[in-house]
């Protein structure tokens, strides 16, 4: 859902959340006359958070991160690759170690990370969200001096109204999502994507495990918020049969069908067989985020 988003408000909230309690100080240079951006506030705050997190992690000893913004009128020939128009330009600059030239071309690649425990999805997410918004993201890094990430977001023609104000920033999603996929690698990818979107994944390998996990959660009084079921599990109970069992446990279960075969009828027309949505493989973050946003909305799906 996009609307006219007031970027300074969003940045302030993200910066407070991210920098709070860290050794890094955030300096904000946000002019009062900044155009609103045409954006999904939840997704945009995720982008800003990912950039801020990277900046913080680049300065483990502490330091200053500068977030600045200004209005840019682009002419369509300025090397950004963006069509002419009005953009909000946002820059997150750290004074960390910088990015060596040989890794620079890879930082937006899924799962590229140089950090222990990193998933390498932070910038991938940022990139795809910004692209989906019709904007661009650029990096300018000098080894030894620091890194600046720059965003261009299309300005909104609308006025930022209080109704368009974002909800709580940071984690765009929340809730526990059961995942069933027999392939460890595929399940692992989906789990890290879910974590990146703010959800808590519960991984299972087949229908029996999925049903048991769902029942456990119900028994504990902590029902799962949605399930993503692989339609095809060789030698095991696939998504359709699993959902039949889940519906017996909980007629309100919110189930998403996933399949590598995009032409499976359940995937092509969401809503078949009790599924409320579908998700073709390979997974991509914006799509996953959209589908879960729909499915988890009260009354949605
Ligand atoms: N501000 C920065 N300074 C130095 N290196 C950076 C910066 N931002 C990104 N990088 C490099 O790009 C890589 C990919 O970043 P990305 O945010 O996608 O993943 P990550 O930070 O490693 O993991 P995650 O975001 O999932 O926690 C990082 O591992 C790091 O090598
Ligand atoms: Mg990161």
Short mmCIF file of C-alpha atoms and ligand atoms in Angstrom, two decimals:
data_model
loop_
_atom_site.label_atom_id
_atom_site.label_comp_id
_atom_site.label_asym_id
_atom_site.label_seq_id
_atom_site.Cartn_x
_atom_site.Cartn_y
_atom_site.Cartn_z
CA UNK A 1 0.00 0.00 0.00
CA UNK A 2 1.61 3.25 -1.00
CA UNK A 3 0.80 6.75 0.07
CA UNK A 4 2.47 10.09 0.59
CA UNK A 5 5.07 9.36 3.23
CA UNK A 6 6.84 12.01 5.23
CA UNK A 7 10.45 10.85 5.05
CA UNK A 8 11.84 12.88 7.99
CA UNK A 9 9.32 11.34 10.40
CA UNK A 10 10.14 7.86 9.21
CA UNK A 11 13.90 8.42 9.37
CA UNK A 12 13.72 9.87 12.88
CA UNK A 13 11.79 6.88 14.18
CA UNK A 14 14.10 4.37 12.50
CA UNK A 15 17.21 6.17 13.69
CA UNK A 16 15.97 6.25 17.26
CA UNK A 17 15.19 2.55 17.21
CA UNK A 18 18.38 1.47 15.51
CA UNK A 19 20.95 3.75 17.13
CA UNK A 20 19.45 3.66 20.59
CA UNK A 21 21.82 1.94 22.97
CA UNK A 22 24.58 1.62 20.40
CA UNK A 23 27.93 3.37 20.32
CA UNK A 24 26.89 5.17 17.14
CA UNK A 25 25.32 8.58 17.02
CA UNK A 26 22.91 9.43 14.22
CA UNK A 27 23.12 12.94 12.82
CA UNK A 28 20.06 13.87 10.82
CA UNK A 29 19.99 16.57 8.19
CA UNK A 30 16.38 16.63 7.07
CA UNK A 31 15.00 19.83 5.61
CA UNK A 32 11.47 20.93 6.50
CA UNK A 33 10.42 21.42 2.90
CA UNK A 34 11.21 17.86 1.79
CA UNK A 35 8.66 16.48 -0.65
CA UNK A 36 6.74 13.46 0.59
CA UNK A 37 7.74 10.19 -1.05
CA UNK A 38 5.21 7.94 -2.78
CA UNK A 39 5.91 4.81 -0.79
CA UNK A 40 4.77 1.99 1.40
CA UNK A 41 5.77 3.28 4.82
CA UNK A 42 6.42 -0.16 6.29
CA UNK A 43 8.62 -1.22 3.41
CA UNK A 44 10.45 2.07 3.31
CA UNK A 45 11.25 1.92 7.00
CA UNK A 46 12.63 -1.55 6.39
CA UNK A 47 14.96 -0.17 3.75
CA UNK A 48 16.13 2.62 6.03
CA UNK A 49 16.64 0.18 8.89
CA UNK A 50 18.70 -2.16 6.76
CA UNK A 51 20.94 0.70 5.66
CA UNK A 52 21.28 1.99 9.21
CA UNK A 53 22.07 -1.49 10.51
CA UNK A 54 24.83 -1.88 7.94
CA UNK A 55 26.23 1.54 8.83
CA UNK A 56 26.24 0.65 12.53
CA UNK A 57 27.86 -2.70 11.87
CA UNK A 58 30.52 -0.96 9.81
CA UNK A 59 31.52 1.06 12.88
CA UNK A 60 31.78 -1.43 15.74
CA UNK A 61 33.81 1.04 17.75
CA UNK A 62 31.18 3.71 17.35
CA UNK A 63 31.12 6.95 15.44
CA UNK A 64 28.68 9.08 13.53
CA UNK A 65 26.17 8.08 10.88
CA UNK A 66 24.82 10.97 8.88
CA UNK A 67 21.39 10.68 7.32
CA UNK A 68 20.61 13.53 5.00
CA UNK A 69 17.87 14.19 2.49
CA UNK A 70 17.03 16.71 -0.16
CA UNK A 71 14.65 17.25 -3.07
CA UNK A 72 15.99 16.35 -6.50
CA UNK A 73 14.51 17.22 -9.84
CA UNK A 74 16.04 14.73 -12.29
CA UNK A 75 16.28 15.40 -15.99
CA UNK A 76 16.40 11.79 -17.15
CA UNK A 77 20.02 11.95 -18.27
CA UNK A 78 21.94 12.19 -15.04
CA UNK A 79 23.31 8.66 -14.82
CA UNK A 80 20.81 7.39 -12.24
CA UNK A 81 18.91 5.47 -14.93
CA UNK A 82 15.71 7.02 -13.60
CA UNK A 83 13.10 8.77 -15.73
CA UNK A 84 12.85 12.54 -15.42
CA UNK A 85 10.83 13.69 -12.46
CA UNK A 86 10.84 14.71 -8.85
CA UNK A 87 12.59 12.52 -6.34
CA UNK A 88 13.36 12.50 -2.67
CA UNK A 89 17.07 11.85 -2.30
CA UNK A 90 18.19 10.15 0.90
CA UNK A 91 21.75 9.45 1.91
CA UNK A 92 23.01 7.26 4.75
CA UNK A 93 26.73 7.80 5.30
CA UNK A 94 29.03 6.06 7.73
CA UNK A 95 32.72 6.41 8.48
CA UNK A 96 33.44 2.74 8.70
CA UNK A 97 35.96 0.60 6.87
CA UNK A 98 34.32 1.02 3.50
CA UNK A 99 33.78 -1.69 0.90
CA UNK A 100 36.73 -3.06 -1.08
CA UNK A 101 36.31 -2.54 -4.85
CA UNK A 102 36.30 -6.28 -5.52
CA UNK A 103 33.24 -6.88 -3.31
CA UNK A 104 31.39 -3.74 -4.35
CA UNK A 105 29.64 -5.37 -7.36
CA UNK A 106 28.29 -8.14 -5.14
CA UNK A 107 26.76 -6.34 -2.18
CA UNK A 108 23.22 -6.44 -3.58
CA UNK A 109 23.40 -10.15 -4.42
CA UNK A 110 21.15 -12.41 -2.38
CA UNK A 111 23.08 -14.08 0.45
CA UNK A 112 26.28 -12.15 -0.19
CA UNK A 113 27.70 -11.33 3.20
CA UNK A 114 31.08 -10.72 4.77
CA UNK A 115 29.66 -10.62 8.25
CA UNK A 116 29.55 -13.56 10.60
CA UNK A 117 25.93 -14.40 11.16
CA UNK A 118 24.84 -12.08 8.35
CA UNK A 119 22.19 -13.38 5.98
CA UNK A 120 23.22 -11.17 3.09
CA UNK A 121 19.61 -10.23 2.48
CA UNK A 122 19.63 -6.71 3.91
CA UNK A 123 20.69 -4.94 0.74
CA UNK A 124 18.89 -7.39 -1.52
CA UNK A 125 15.69 -6.46 0.28
CA UNK A 126 16.48 -2.75 0.12
CA UNK A 127 17.27 -2.98 -3.58
CA UNK A 128 14.10 -4.80 -4.55
CA UNK A 129 11.86 -2.59 -2.45
CA UNK A 130 13.37 0.58 -3.88
CA UNK A 131 13.13 -0.75 -7.43
CA UNK A 132 9.52 -1.71 -6.83
CA UNK A 133 8.87 1.86 -5.78
CA UNK A 134 10.28 3.16 -9.06
CA UNK A 135 13.39 4.47 -7.36
CA UNK A 136 17.07 3.66 -7.36
CA UNK A 137 19.75 2.82 -4.85
CA UNK A 138 23.43 3.63 -5.30
CA UNK A 139 26.54 3.05 -3.31
CA UNK A 140 29.57 5.25 -2.95
CA UNK A 141 32.30 3.74 -0.82
CA UNK A 142 35.89 4.60 -0.15
CA UNK A 143 37.94 1.92 1.62
CA UNK A 144 39.26 3.33 4.86
CA UNK A 145 36.96 6.34 4.77
CA UNK A 146 33.39 5.08 4.78
CA UNK A 147 30.33 4.22 2.79
CA UNK A 148 27.39 6.25 1.60
CA UNK A 149 24.23 4.57 0.38
CA UNK A 150 21.96 6.81 -1.64
CA UNK A 151 18.28 6.34 -2.34
CA UNK A 152 16.12 8.07 -4.91
CA UNK A 153 12.41 7.75 -4.24
CA UNK A 154 9.73 9.17 -6.49
CA UNK A 155 8.11 12.17 -4.84
CA UNK A 156 4.41 11.93 -4.20
CA UNK A 157 1.98 14.30 -5.85
CA UNK A 158 -0.17 13.99 -2.81
CA UNK A 159 0.22 15.83 0.42
CA UNK A 160 1.41 13.80 3.42
CA UNK A 161 -1.69 13.60 5.54
CA UNK A 162 -1.87 12.27 9.09
CA UNK A 163 -3.76 9.25 7.74
CA UNK A 164 -0.76 8.38 5.61
CA UNK A 165 1.54 8.49 8.56
CA UNK A 166 3.32 5.21 9.08
CA UNK A 167 2.49 2.86 11.87
CA UNK A 168 5.27 1.62 14.09
CA UNK A 169 8.44 1.55 12.02
CA UNK A 170 11.07 -1.11 11.85
CA UNK A 171 9.82 -4.58 11.43
CA UNK A 172 7.33 -4.47 8.67
CA UNK A 173 5.77 -7.77 9.58
CA UNK A 174 5.03 -9.60 12.77
CA UNK A 175 3.64 -12.98 13.58
CA UNK A 176 4.66 -16.62 13.56
CA UNK A 177 4.57 -18.39 10.24
CA UNK A 178 4.76 -22.12 9.77
CA UNK A 179 6.77 -23.23 6.78
CA UNK A 180 6.59 -26.70 5.26
CA UNK A 181 9.14 -27.67 2.66
CA UNK A 182 11.05 -30.92 2.36
CA UNK A 183 14.14 -29.28 0.90
CA UNK A 184 16.39 -27.89 3.61
CA UNK A 185 17.93 -25.26 1.37
CA UNK A 186 14.60 -23.95 0.09
CA UNK A 187 13.12 -23.94 3.56
CA UNK A 188 16.21 -22.17 4.88
CA UNK A 189 15.88 -19.42 2.29
CA UNK A 190 12.22 -18.92 3.06
CA UNK A 191 12.95 -18.83 6.80
CA UNK A 192 15.61 -16.18 6.45
CA UNK A 193 13.39 -14.13 4.17
CA UNK A 194 10.61 -14.31 6.74
CA UNK A 195 12.98 -13.23 9.50
CA UNK A 196 14.06 -10.35 7.35
CA UNK A 197 10.51 -9.23 6.96
CA UNK A 198 10.03 -9.32 10.73
CA UNK A 199 8.23 -12.65 11.01
CA UNK A 200 9.16 -15.60 13.14
CA UNK A 201 9.36 -18.76 11.04
CA UNK A 202 8.62 -22.27 12.30
CA UNK A 203 10.18 -24.76 9.89
CA UNK A 204 8.83 -28.23 9.17
CA UNK A 205 9.76 -30.83 6.56
CA UNK A 206 6.52 -32.60 5.79
CA UNK A 207 2.82 -32.71 6.44
CA UNK A 208 3.00 -34.72 9.64
CA UNK A 209 5.54 -32.37 11.19
CA UNK A 210 3.52 -29.39 10.08
CA UNK A 211 0.28 -30.69 11.58
CA UNK A 212 2.06 -31.59 14.84
CA UNK A 213 3.65 -28.14 15.09
CA UNK A 214 0.36 -26.44 14.36
CA UNK A 215 -1.43 -28.52 16.99
CA UNK A 216 1.31 -27.85 19.56
CA UNK A 217 1.00 -24.14 19.01
CA UNK A 218 -2.78 -24.28 19.41
CA UNK A 219 -2.43 -26.33 22.59
CA UNK A 220 -0.03 -23.80 24.05
CA UNK A 221 -2.53 -21.06 23.30
CA UNK A 222 -0.11 -19.44 20.86
CA UNK A 223 -1.67 -20.21 17.49
CA UNK A 224 0.40 -19.73 14.36
CA UNK A 225 -0.59 -16.75 12.26
CA UNK A 226 -0.23 -18.37 8.86
CA UNK A 227 1.23 -21.40 7.12
CA UNK A 228 3.15 -21.66 3.87
CA UNK A 229 2.85 -25.16 2.46
CA UNK A 230 4.81 -26.68 -0.37
CA UNK A 231 2.29 -28.41 -2.62
CA UNK A 232 4.63 -31.21 -3.57
CA UNK A 233 6.52 -33.25 -1.01
CA UNK A 234 7.95 -36.38 -2.63
CA UNK A 235 7.11 -39.45 -0.58
CA UNK A 236 5.27 -37.40 2.01
CA UNK A 237 2.08 -35.55 2.62
CA UNK A 238 1.94 -32.54 0.30
CA UNK A 239 0.33 -29.17 0.88
CA UNK A 240 -3.21 -30.03 -0.11
CA UNK A 241 -3.58 -33.03 2.20
CA UNK A 242 -1.78 -31.21 4.97
CA UNK A 243 -4.17 -28.30 4.71
CA UNK A 244 -7.12 -30.67 4.94
CA UNK A 245 -5.78 -31.83 8.32
CA UNK A 246 -5.03 -28.30 9.45
CA UNK A 247 -8.55 -27.17 8.60
CA UNK A 248 -9.86 -29.88 10.89
CA UNK A 249 -7.74 -28.48 13.73
CA UNK A 250 -8.53 -24.87 12.93
CA UNK A 251 -11.09 -23.89 10.31
CA UNK A 252 -9.62 -20.38 10.36
CA UNK A 253 -6.12 -21.43 9.30
CA UNK A 254 -4.57 -18.97 6.84
CA UNK A 255 -2.71 -21.05 4.32
CA UNK A 256 -0.50 -20.04 1.42
CA UNK A 257 0.29 -22.58 -1.30
CA UNK A 258 3.80 -22.64 -2.64
CA UNK A 259 5.03 -24.57 -5.59
CA UNK A 260 7.88 -24.73 -8.03
CA UNK A 261 5.33 -25.45 -10.71
CA UNK A 262 3.75 -22.10 -11.35
CA UNK A 263 1.08 -23.68 -13.52
CA UNK A 264 -0.38 -25.84 -10.77
CA UNK A 265 -4.01 -24.70 -10.67
CA UNK A 266 -3.81 -23.98 -6.95
CA UNK A 267 -0.95 -21.61 -7.61
CA UNK A 268 -2.43 -19.94 -10.64
CA UNK A 269 -5.76 -19.23 -9.01
CA UNK A 270 -5.26 -18.51 -5.36
CA UNK A 271 -8.09 -19.63 -3.15
CA UNK A 272 -8.34 -23.18 -4.43
CA UNK A 273 -8.61 -26.05 -1.98
CA UNK A 274 -8.84 -23.79 1.06
CA UNK A 275 -5.68 -21.84 0.36
CA UNK A 276 -6.10 -18.10 0.73
CA UNK A 277 -3.09 -17.17 -1.41
CA UNK A 278 -0.28 -18.65 -3.40
CA UNK A 279 3.40 -18.07 -3.78
CA UNK A 280 5.34 -19.39 -6.74
CA UNK A 281 8.97 -20.38 -6.36
CA UNK A 282 11.58 -19.07 -6.53
CA UNK A 283 10.61 -16.83 -3.67
CA UNK A 284 11.24 -13.15 -3.84
CA UNK A 285 11.03 -10.78 -0.94
CA UNK A 286 8.61 -8.15 -2.19
CA UNK A 287 6.18 -10.81 -3.31
CA UNK A 288 6.45 -12.67 -0.01
CA UNK A 289 5.95 -9.44 1.87
CA UNK A 290 2.86 -8.55 -0.18
CA UNK A 291 1.30 -11.97 0.13
CA UNK A 292 1.74 -12.12 3.90
CA UNK A 293 0.55 -8.54 4.27
CA UNK A 294 -2.67 -9.57 2.52
CA UNK A 295 -3.08 -12.86 4.28
CA UNK A 296 -2.51 -11.51 7.78
CA UNK A 297 -4.64 -8.41 7.43
CA UNK A 298 -7.71 -8.82 9.61
CA UNK A 299 -10.35 -10.20 7.32
CA UNK A 300 -7.87 -10.29 4.43
CA UNK A 301 -7.04 -13.11 2.11
N1 LIG B 1 27.84 0.42 5.27
C1 LIG B 1 28.61 -0.61 4.92
N2 LIG B 1 29.96 -0.59 5.17
C2 LIG B 1 30.74 -1.63 4.80
N3 LIG B 1 30.28 -2.74 4.19
C3 LIG B 1 28.98 -2.82 3.91
C4 LIG B 1 28.06 -1.76 4.26
N4 LIG B 1 26.83 -2.13 3.85
C5 LIG B 1 26.96 -3.34 3.28
N5 LIG B 1 28.23 -3.76 3.32
C6 LIG B 1 28.75 -5.05 2.76
O1 LIG B 1 27.72 -5.64 1.98
C7 LIG B 1 27.43 -6.95 2.49
C8 LIG B 1 25.97 -7.24 2.26
O2 LIG B 1 25.14 -6.41 3.06
P1 LIG B 1 23.69 -6.90 3.46
O3 LIG B 1 23.04 -5.86 4.29
O4 LIG B 1 22.97 -7.33 2.22
O5 LIG B 1 23.95 -8.22 4.30
P2 LIG B 1 24.58 -8.34 5.75
O6 LIG B 1 24.58 -7.01 6.43
O7 LIG B 1 25.89 -9.01 5.59
O8 LIG B 1 23.58 -9.32 6.47
P3 LIG B 1 22.14 -8.92 7.04
O9 LIG B 1 21.76 -7.59 6.47
O10 LIG B 1 21.26 -9.99 6.57
O11 LIG B 1 22.28 -8.87 8.50
C9 LIG B 1 27.87 -6.91 3.94
O12 LIG B 1 28.16 -8.18 4.44
C10 LIG B 1 29.10 -6.03 3.85
O13 LIG B 1 30.20 -6.76 3.36
MG1 LIG B 2 22.81 -5.87 6.44
#
